[in-house]
Amino acid sequence: MTIIRQGSLFDLQDLYDLEPTHRFEAVFSTIHIDPILAVVSKKALYGAPVQLNYAAMIYSLVARIIERIPTTKDLIKRLKHDYMFRLDCGFLLSDPIPSEASYSRMLTKLAESDVLERIQETQILQAIIEGFVTDDTIAIDATHIEARDQAPAKEEKPKPEPKKRGRKSKEEQENWLQEQAEREAALPIFEKTIEAQLDTTLEELRSSVPMVPKWGIKKNSEGKNVFWFGYKGHFAVGTKSQYILQSLFSSGNLNDGKAAIPLLKGIHERLSILPISYSTLDAGYDYPAIYEQIYRIGAHSVIAYNKKNESELEGFDKHFAPTCVREHSYRYDSYDSRYETLKYTRPKECKDCPLAEDTLCQKVYKVKITTDLRRYCAPARGSKAWKTIYKQRSAVERVIAYLKEFFQLNNVRYRTGKRAKVHFDFTHLVYNGAKLACDRLTQLISNKQMINAA
């Protein structure tokens, strides 16, 4: 299944079937590299003259992902022996081939800057302006990324001191609560509860993301725990266009839910021209703070509910629809956006019920979603419309699969988290660039067909 919209005349496989020169030109044209050149180029006129072609080096890193070249060493070898590839990347025959150290120094400069994130936003804004991104629904999910380094040996944790038995005095209890509050306030933002992110700025959130490789845990398809050492990639994807709208790179032990609010704030603040109506996420993101953030940006939550050992509410079914006295569920009818109210109507089973006219069995039931954003959403949980939107969440899983299979997302070759993030950002940039190139070629073919038909 392709990652391009249905009915497309040109998909990623067609892009890869093009001649390398045309393929590279199509993707290179979607990436504005001037800001990168401003970061990596020499700043002063003094000192030894620069003999490196930085623009060609940047394009060669893009080509490395497109061509699935595993390492920088292999990229240099390809540049030395494949003259057409060398010219396609922008090197002149008279240009010296950069060494691994030269590439390393350039990547270090990029790791200390947010320039790749700014180019990603410029790229997606260009796709929106050209009319290729018209999504009203986004899907968010995370994936594990293994580090190449060997995991360190697990440290033995010191045994905690045995707790004192007996009840604390009032003074001891107050001191303990004060210590807990001070300890919580001193924690980094991503070690606090998710609620702490609601009133934190996007810049502070993104600059505080932990990026040190750590042990992570996830459940496989058989429900068993699988451990890995490395990182996580978090993505917010347009479910229709399947462009990456926002991404986040973190340590492998970061809870998926703690990356949702930075992604949502990024879309709201940096892609404000894209109106988002729905956000769909799996049960791993079922936290009240995430519902609150989605509500604040003017969208609706379509998130799988995680019971978390909660008891069922009396008078309501498993989807929180009210039930009649005979425990038949009311039917979701509509949503009134003006009053933010869900409307339920009497169950079909109550048509011939002798209690239908009783005051205990009301005909219409209304509830405001702000009563409990986690339980009440529009469309209502369990409704056909809710299920239809939730199925669109598979778009982000499909994008992650393509990133790993075709764009080397899992091929992190760097020891530090900042350098690994550069690889992650290039992967994001090249994927969206390939999507935009395909959409432009599709539009060009469609226009030619319309002209020929006329």
Coordinates of C-alpha atoms in Angstrom, one line a residue:
M1 CA 0.0 0.0 0.0
T2 CA 1.5 3.4 -1.0
I3 CA 1.7 6.3 1.3
I4 CA 0.3 8.7 -1.2
R5 CA -3.4 9.6 -1.3
Q6 CA -5.7 7.2 -3.2
G7 CA -6.1 8.2 -6.8
S8 CA -2.5 9.5 -7.0
L9 CA -0.9 9.3 -10.4
F10 CA 2.6 9.2 -9.0
D11 CA 3.9 7.4 -5.8
L12 CA 7.1 6.9 -4.0
Q13 CA 8.0 3.8 -6.0
D14 CA 7.6 5.8 -9.2
L15 CA 10.0 8.4 -7.8
Y16 CA 12.6 5.7 -7.1
D17 CA 12.1 4.3 -10.6
L18 CA 13.3 7.7 -12.1
E19 CA 16.8 8.2 -13.2
P20 CA 19.0 9.2 -10.2
T21 CA 19.6 12.7 -11.6
H22 CA 15.8 13.5 -11.9
R23 CA 15.1 11.8 -8.6
F24 CA 17.6 13.8 -6.7
E25 CA 16.6 17.1 -8.4
A26 CA 12.9 16.4 -7.5
V27 CA 13.7 16.0 -3.8
F28 CA 16.5 18.6 -3.6
S29 CA 14.1 21.2 -4.9
T30 CA 11.9 20.8 -1.8
I31 CA 14.7 21.6 0.7
H32 CA 15.7 25.2 1.3
I33 CA 19.4 24.8 2.3
D34 CA 20.4 28.4 2.6
P35 CA 19.7 28.4 6.4
I36 CA 21.9 25.3 6.7
L37 CA 24.7 27.0 4.8
A38 CA 24.5 30.0 7.1
V39 CA 25.1 27.6 10.1
V40 CA 27.9 25.5 8.7
S41 CA 29.8 28.0 6.5
K42 CA 32.9 29.9 7.7
K43 CA 31.9 33.0 9.6
A44 CA 35.2 35.0 9.4
L45 CA 37.4 36.1 6.5
Y46 CA 40.5 35.3 8.5
G47 CA 42.2 31.9 8.6
A48 CA 42.7 29.2 6.0
P49 CA 40.4 29.4 2.9
V50 CA 37.5 27.0 2.8
Q51 CA 37.9 24.4 0.1
L52 CA 34.8 22.3 0.8
N53 CA 31.6 22.5 -1.1
Y54 CA 29.2 22.7 1.8
A55 CA 26.0 22.8 -0.4
A56 CA 27.1 19.6 -2.1
M57 CA 27.9 18.0 1.3
I58 CA 24.4 18.7 2.5
Y59 CA 22.8 17.3 -0.6
S60 CA 25.0 14.2 -0.4
L61 CA 23.6 13.6 3.1
V62 CA 20.1 13.8 1.7
A63 CA 21.2 11.5 -1.1
R64 CA 22.6 9.1 1.4
I65 CA 19.1 8.6 2.9
I66 CA 17.4 8.4 -0.5
E67 CA 19.9 5.8 -1.8
R68 CA 20.0 3.9 1.6
I69 CA 23.7 4.2 2.0
P70 CA 24.4 2.9 5.5
T71 CA 27.4 5.0 6.7
T72 CA 29.3 8.2 5.9
K73 CA 32.3 6.0 5.0
D74 CA 30.3 4.3 2.3
L75 CA 29.0 7.7 1.1
I76 CA 32.5 8.9 0.6
K77 CA 33.5 5.7 -1.2
R78 CA 30.5 6.2 -3.5
L79 CA 31.5 9.8 -4.2
K80 CA 35.0 8.7 -5.1
H81 CA 34.0 6.0 -7.5
D82 CA 30.7 7.1 -9.0
Y83 CA 31.2 10.3 -11.0
M84 CA 27.5 10.7 -11.9
F85 CA 26.5 10.4 -8.3
R86 CA 29.2 12.9 -7.4
L87 CA 27.8 15.4 -10.0
D88 CA 24.2 14.7 -9.0
C89 CA 25.1 15.8 -5.4
G90 CA 26.5 19.1 -6.7
F91 CA 30.3 18.4 -6.5
L92 CA 32.4 19.6 -9.4
L93 CA 35.1 17.3 -10.7
S94 CA 37.7 19.7 -9.4
D95 CA 36.2 19.7 -5.9
P96 CA 38.0 17.5 -3.3
I97 CA 35.9 14.8 -1.7
P98 CA 35.3 15.6 2.0
S99 CA 36.7 13.4 4.6
E100 CA 34.8 11.7 7.4
A101 CA 36.2 14.3 9.8
S102 CA 34.8 17.1 7.6
Y103 CA 31.3 15.5 7.6
S104 CA 31.7 15.1 11.4
R105 CA 32.5 18.7 12.0
M106 CA 29.5 19.8 9.9
L107 CA 27.2 17.5 11.8
T108 CA 28.5 18.9 15.1
K109 CA 27.5 22.4 14.0
L110 CA 24.1 21.2 12.9
A111 CA 23.6 19.4 16.2
E112 CA 24.1 22.6 18.1
S113 CA 21.4 24.4 16.0
D114 CA 17.7 24.1 15.4
V115 CA 18.1 24.9 11.8
L116 CA 16.8 21.5 10.6
E117 CA 13.6 22.0 12.6
R118 CA 13.1 25.4 11.0
I119 CA 13.6 24.0 7.5
Q120 CA 11.1 21.2 8.3
E121 CA 8.5 23.8 9.1
T122 CA 9.3 25.8 6.0
Q123 CA 8.9 22.7 3.9
I124 CA 5.5 21.6 5.4
L125 CA 4.2 25.2 5.1
Q126 CA 5.1 25.1 1.5
A127 CA 3.2 21.9 1.0
I128 CA 0.2 23.5 2.7
I129 CA 0.4 26.6 0.6
E130 CA 0.6 24.5 -2.6
G131 CA -2.6 22.7 -1.5
F132 CA -1.2 19.2 -0.9
V133 CA -1.9 19.2 2.9
T134 CA -5.6 19.8 3.7
D135 CA -6.0 17.5 6.7
D136 CA -8.5 18.1 9.4
T137 CA -7.4 15.0 11.4
I138 CA -4.0 14.2 12.9
A139 CA -2.7 11.0 14.3
I140 CA 0.1 10.7 16.9
D141 CA 2.2 7.7 17.7
A142 CA 5.8 6.8 18.7
T143 CA 8.3 4.2 17.6
H144 CA 11.5 2.8 19.1
I145 CA 14.9 3.5 17.5
E146 CA 17.8 1.3 18.6
A147 CA 21.2 2.8 19.4
R148 CA 24.2 1.3 17.7
D149 CA 26.3 1.5 20.9
Q150 CA 26.3 -1.4 23.3
A151 CA 24.0 -0.8 26.2
P152 CA 25.9 -0.1 29.5
A153 CA 25.7 -2.7 32.3
K154 CA 22.7 -2.1 34.6
E155 CA 23.7 -0.5 37.8
E156 CA 22.7 -2.1 41.0
K157 CA 20.3 0.2 42.9
P158 CA 21.1 0.7 46.6
K159 CA 18.6 -0.8 48.8
P160 CA 16.3 1.8 50.3
E161 CA 16.2 2.3 54.0
P162 CA 13.4 0.4 55.7
K163 CA 10.4 2.6 56.4
K164 CA 9.7 3.5 59.9
R165 CA 6.5 1.9 61.2
G166 CA 3.8 3.8 62.8
R167 CA 1.9 6.9 62.1
K168 CA 3.9 10.2 61.4
S169 CA 3.3 13.1 63.7
K170 CA 1.6 16.1 62.3
E171 CA 4.9 18.0 62.2
E172 CA 6.7 15.1 60.4
Q173 CA 3.8 14.8 57.9
E174 CA 4.0 18.5 57.1
N175 CA 7.8 18.3 56.7
W176 CA 7.5 15.3 54.4
L177 CA 4.9 17.0 52.2
Q178 CA 7.1 20.1 51.9
E179 CA 10.1 17.9 50.9
Q180 CA 8.0 16.1 48.3
A181 CA 6.8 19.5 46.9
E182 CA 10.3 20.9 46.7
R183 CA 11.6 17.7 45.1
E184 CA 8.8 17.8 42.5
A185 CA 9.4 21.4 41.7
A186 CA 13.1 20.8 41.1
L187 CA 12.5 18.0 38.6
P188 CA 13.0 18.6 34.9
I189 CA 9.8 19.3 33.0
F190 CA 9.7 15.8 31.4
E191 CA 10.1 14.1 34.8
K192 CA 7.1 15.9 36.2
T193 CA 3.5 14.9 35.6
I194 CA 2.1 15.6 32.1
E195 CA -0.2 18.3 33.6
A196 CA 2.9 20.5 34.2
Q197 CA 3.4 20.8 30.4
L198 CA 0.1 22.5 29.8
D199 CA 1.3 26.0 30.9
T200 CA 4.9 25.5 29.7
T201 CA 6.0 27.2 26.5
L202 CA 6.7 25.2 23.3
E203 CA 10.3 26.5 23.2
E204 CA 11.0 25.3 26.8
L205 CA 9.4 21.9 26.1
R206 CA 11.4 21.3 22.9
S207 CA 14.7 22.4 24.5
S208 CA 14.2 20.2 27.5
V209 CA 13.5 16.9 25.8
P210 CA 16.0 14.2 27.1
M211 CA 18.0 12.7 24.2
V212 CA 20.4 10.4 26.0
P213 CA 20.1 6.7 24.9
K214 CA 18.2 4.8 27.6
W215 CA 16.5 1.5 28.1
G216 CA 12.9 1.4 26.8
I217 CA 10.1 -1.1 27.1
K218 CA 7.2 -1.9 24.8
K219 CA 4.7 -4.7 24.2
N220 CA 4.9 -6.7 21.0
S221 CA 1.9 -8.1 19.1
E222 CA 1.8 -11.1 21.5
G223 CA 1.5 -8.9 24.5
K224 CA 5.0 -9.6 25.8
N225 CA 7.4 -7.0 27.1
V226 CA 10.3 -6.2 24.7
F227 CA 13.3 -4.1 25.9
W228 CA 15.6 -2.1 23.7
F229 CA 18.4 0.5 24.3
G230 CA 18.2 3.7 22.4
Y231 CA 15.7 6.4 21.5
K232 CA 12.1 7.1 20.5
G233 CA 10.7 9.0 17.6
H234 CA 7.4 10.7 18.1
F235 CA 5.3 11.8 15.1
A236 CA 2.2 13.8 14.4
V237 CA 0.9 12.9 10.9
G238 CA -1.9 14.2 8.7
T239 CA -4.2 11.2 8.2
K240 CA -5.2 12.1 4.7
S241 CA -2.0 13.5 3.2
Q242 CA 0.3 11.4 5.4
Y243 CA 2.8 14.3 5.7
I244 CA 4.8 14.5 9.0
L245 CA 3.4 17.7 10.6
Q246 CA 5.6 17.6 13.7
S247 CA 8.2 15.2 15.1
L248 CA 10.1 14.9 18.4
F249 CA 13.2 12.9 19.2
S250 CA 13.7 11.6 22.8
S251 CA 15.4 9.1 25.0
G252 CA 14.0 5.5 24.8
N253 CA 12.5 5.6 28.4
L254 CA 10.3 8.7 27.8
N255 CA 6.6 7.9 28.2
D256 CA 4.7 8.3 24.9
G257 CA 2.1 10.5 26.5
K258 CA 4.8 13.1 27.6
A259 CA 5.5 13.8 23.9
A260 CA 1.9 14.5 22.8
I261 CA 1.5 18.0 24.2
P262 CA 4.8 19.4 22.6
L263 CA 3.6 17.9 19.2
L264 CA 0.1 19.4 19.6
K265 CA 1.5 22.8 20.6
G266 CA 3.9 22.7 17.7
I267 CA 1.0 22.2 15.2
H268 CA -1.1 24.8 16.8
E269 CA 1.6 27.5 17.1
R270 CA 3.7 26.8 14.0
L271 CA 1.1 25.4 11.5
S272 CA -1.8 27.7 12.5
I273 CA -3.0 28.0 8.9
L274 CA -3.9 24.3 9.0
P275 CA -7.3 23.9 10.8
I276 CA -7.3 20.7 12.8
S277 CA -10.7 19.3 14.0
Y278 CA -9.7 15.9 15.4
S279 CA -6.7 14.3 17.0
T280 CA -6.7 10.5 17.2
L281 CA -4.3 8.5 19.5
D282 CA -4.2 5.1 21.0
A283 CA -4.8 4.1 24.6
G284 CA -1.2 4.9 25.6
Y285 CA -2.1 8.6 25.4
D286 CA -5.2 8.4 27.6
Y287 CA -4.3 11.2 30.1
P288 CA -6.6 14.0 31.2
A289 CA -3.9 16.7 30.3
I290 CA -3.7 15.5 26.7
Y291 CA -7.5 15.9 26.4
E292 CA -7.2 19.3 27.9
Q293 CA -4.5 20.4 25.4
I294 CA -6.5 19.2 22.4
Y295 CA -9.5 21.1 23.8
R296 CA -7.4 24.2 24.2
I297 CA -6.4 24.2 20.5
G298 CA -10.0 23.9 19.4
A299 CA -10.0 20.3 18.3
H300 CA -11.8 17.1 19.4
S301 CA -10.1 14.0 21.0
V302 CA -10.6 10.6 19.5
I303 CA -8.5 8.5 21.9
A304 CA -8.9 4.9 22.9
Y305 CA -10.0 4.7 26.6
N306 CA -7.9 2.9 29.1
K307 CA -9.9 1.8 32.1
K308 CA -6.9 1.8 34.5
N309 CA -8.7 -0.3 37.1
E310 CA -11.7 2.1 37.2
S311 CA -15.1 0.8 38.1
E312 CA -17.9 1.3 35.6
L313 CA -20.3 4.2 36.3
E314 CA -23.8 3.2 37.4
G315 CA -26.4 4.3 34.8
F316 CA -23.9 4.4 31.9
D317 CA -22.5 1.8 29.5
K318 CA -18.8 1.1 28.7
H319 CA -18.8 4.1 26.2
F320 CA -20.3 6.4 28.9
A321 CA -23.6 6.7 27.0
P322 CA -26.5 6.9 29.5
T323 CA -28.7 3.8 30.0
C324 CA -32.4 3.5 30.7
V325 CA -33.9 1.8 33.7
R326 CA -33.7 -1.5 31.9
E327 CA -30.0 -0.9 31.1
H328 CA -30.4 -0.3 27.3
S329 CA -27.9 2.3 26.0
Y330 CA -29.1 5.6 24.6
R331 CA -28.1 6.3 21.0
Y332 CA -25.8 9.1 20.1
D333 CA -27.6 11.6 17.9
S334 CA -25.6 14.8 17.4
Y335 CA -23.2 17.3 18.8
D336 CA -24.1 21.0 19.3
S337 CA -20.9 22.9 18.9
R338 CA -22.5 26.1 20.1
Y339 CA -23.2 24.7 23.6
E340 CA -20.5 21.9 23.4
T341 CA -23.2 19.4 24.1
L342 CA -23.7 15.8 23.1
K343 CA -27.3 14.7 22.4
Y344 CA -28.5 11.1 23.0
T345 CA -31.9 9.7 22.1
R346 CA -34.0 7.0 23.6
P347 CA -32.9 3.4 22.8
K348 CA -34.7 1.4 20.1
E349 CA -35.6 -1.3 22.7
C350 CA -37.7 1.3 24.6
K351 CA -40.1 1.8 21.7
D352 CA -42.6 -0.7 23.2
C353 CA -41.4 -0.5 26.8
P354 CA -44.2 0.1 29.3
L355 CA -41.9 2.5 31.1
A356 CA -41.5 4.7 28.0
E357 CA -43.8 7.4 29.4
D358 CA -42.4 7.1 32.9
T359 CA -40.4 10.1 34.1
L360 CA -37.5 7.7 34.9
C361 CA -37.0 7.0 31.2
Q362 CA -36.4 10.3 29.6
K363 CA -36.7 10.7 25.8
V364 CA -33.6 12.9 25.2
Y365 CA -30.4 13.0 27.3
K366 CA -27.8 15.8 26.9
V367 CA -24.4 16.2 28.4
K368 CA -21.6 18.9 28.0
I369 CA -18.2 17.5 26.9
T370 CA -16.6 19.8 29.5
T371 CA -18.2 17.8 32.2
D372 CA -15.3 15.3 31.6
L373 CA -13.2 15.7 28.5
R374 CA -11.8 12.3 28.9
R375 CA -15.1 10.5 28.9
Y376 CA -17.2 12.7 26.6
C377 CA -15.9 13.7 23.2
A378 CA -17.4 14.6 19.9
P379 CA -18.4 12.4 18.1
A380 CA -19.4 10.3 21.1
R381 CA -17.4 7.2 22.1
G382 CA -18.6 4.0 20.5
S383 CA -20.5 5.8 17.7
K384 CA -20.0 4.9 14.1
A385 CA -18.5 8.4 13.4
W386 CA -16.0 7.9 16.3
K387 CA -14.9 4.5 15.0
T388 CA -14.4 5.9 11.5
I389 CA -12.1 8.7 12.7
Y390 CA -10.2 6.3 15.0
K391 CA -9.4 4.0 12.1
Q392 CA -7.5 6.8 10.5
R393 CA -4.9 6.5 13.2
S394 CA -3.3 3.7 11.0
A395 CA -1.8 6.5 8.9
V396 CA 0.9 7.3 11.4
E397 CA 1.8 3.6 11.7
R398 CA 2.1 3.4 8.0
V399 CA 4.4 6.4 7.8
I400 CA 6.6 5.0 10.6
A401 CA 6.9 1.7 8.7
Y402 CA 8.0 3.6 5.6
L403 CA 10.5 5.7 7.5
K404 CA 12.1 2.5 8.9
E405 CA 12.0 0.5 5.7
F406 CA 13.0 3.1 3.1
F407 CA 14.4 6.2 4.9
Q408 CA 16.8 4.6 7.4
L409 CA 15.1 5.8 10.6
N410 CA 16.6 2.8 12.4
N411 CA 20.1 3.3 11.1
V412 CA 21.4 5.6 13.8
R413 CA 25.3 5.6 13.7
Y414 CA 26.1 8.3 16.2
R415 CA 27.1 8.0 19.9
T416 CA 25.5 11.1 21.2
G417 CA 21.8 12.0 21.3
K418 CA 22.3 15.4 19.6
R419 CA 24.1 13.8 16.6
A420 CA 21.5 11.0 16.5
K421 CA 18.8 13.7 16.4
V422 CA 20.5 15.2 13.3
H423 CA 20.0 11.9 11.5
F424 CA 16.4 11.8 12.7
D425 CA 15.7 15.3 11.4
F426 CA 17.3 14.5 8.0
T427 CA 15.0 11.5 7.8
H428 CA 11.9 13.6 8.5
L429 CA 13.1 16.2 6.0
V430 CA 13.8 13.7 3.2
Y431 CA 10.5 11.9 3.8
N432 CA 8.4 15.0 3.5
G433 CA 10.6 16.1 0.6
A434 CA 9.9 12.9 -1.3
K435 CA 6.2 13.3 -0.6
L436 CA 6.2 16.9 -1.8
A437 CA 8.2 15.9 -4.9
C438 CA 5.6 13.1 -5.7
D439 CA 2.7 15.5 -5.3
R440 CA 4.3 18.1 -7.5
L441 CA 4.9 15.5 -10.2
T442 CA 1.4 14.2 -9.9
Q443 CA 0.0 17.7 -10.3
L444 CA 2.2 18.2 -13.4
I445 CA 1.0 15.0 -15.0
S446 CA -2.6 15.9 -14.2
N447 CA -2.3 19.3 -15.8
K448 CA -0.7 17.8 -18.9
Q449 CA -3.6 15.3 -19.2
M450 CA -6.1 18.1 -18.8
I451 CA -4.4 20.1 -21.5
N452 CA -4.2 17.1 -23.9
A453 CA -7.9 16.3 -23.2
A454 CA -8.9 19.8 -24.0

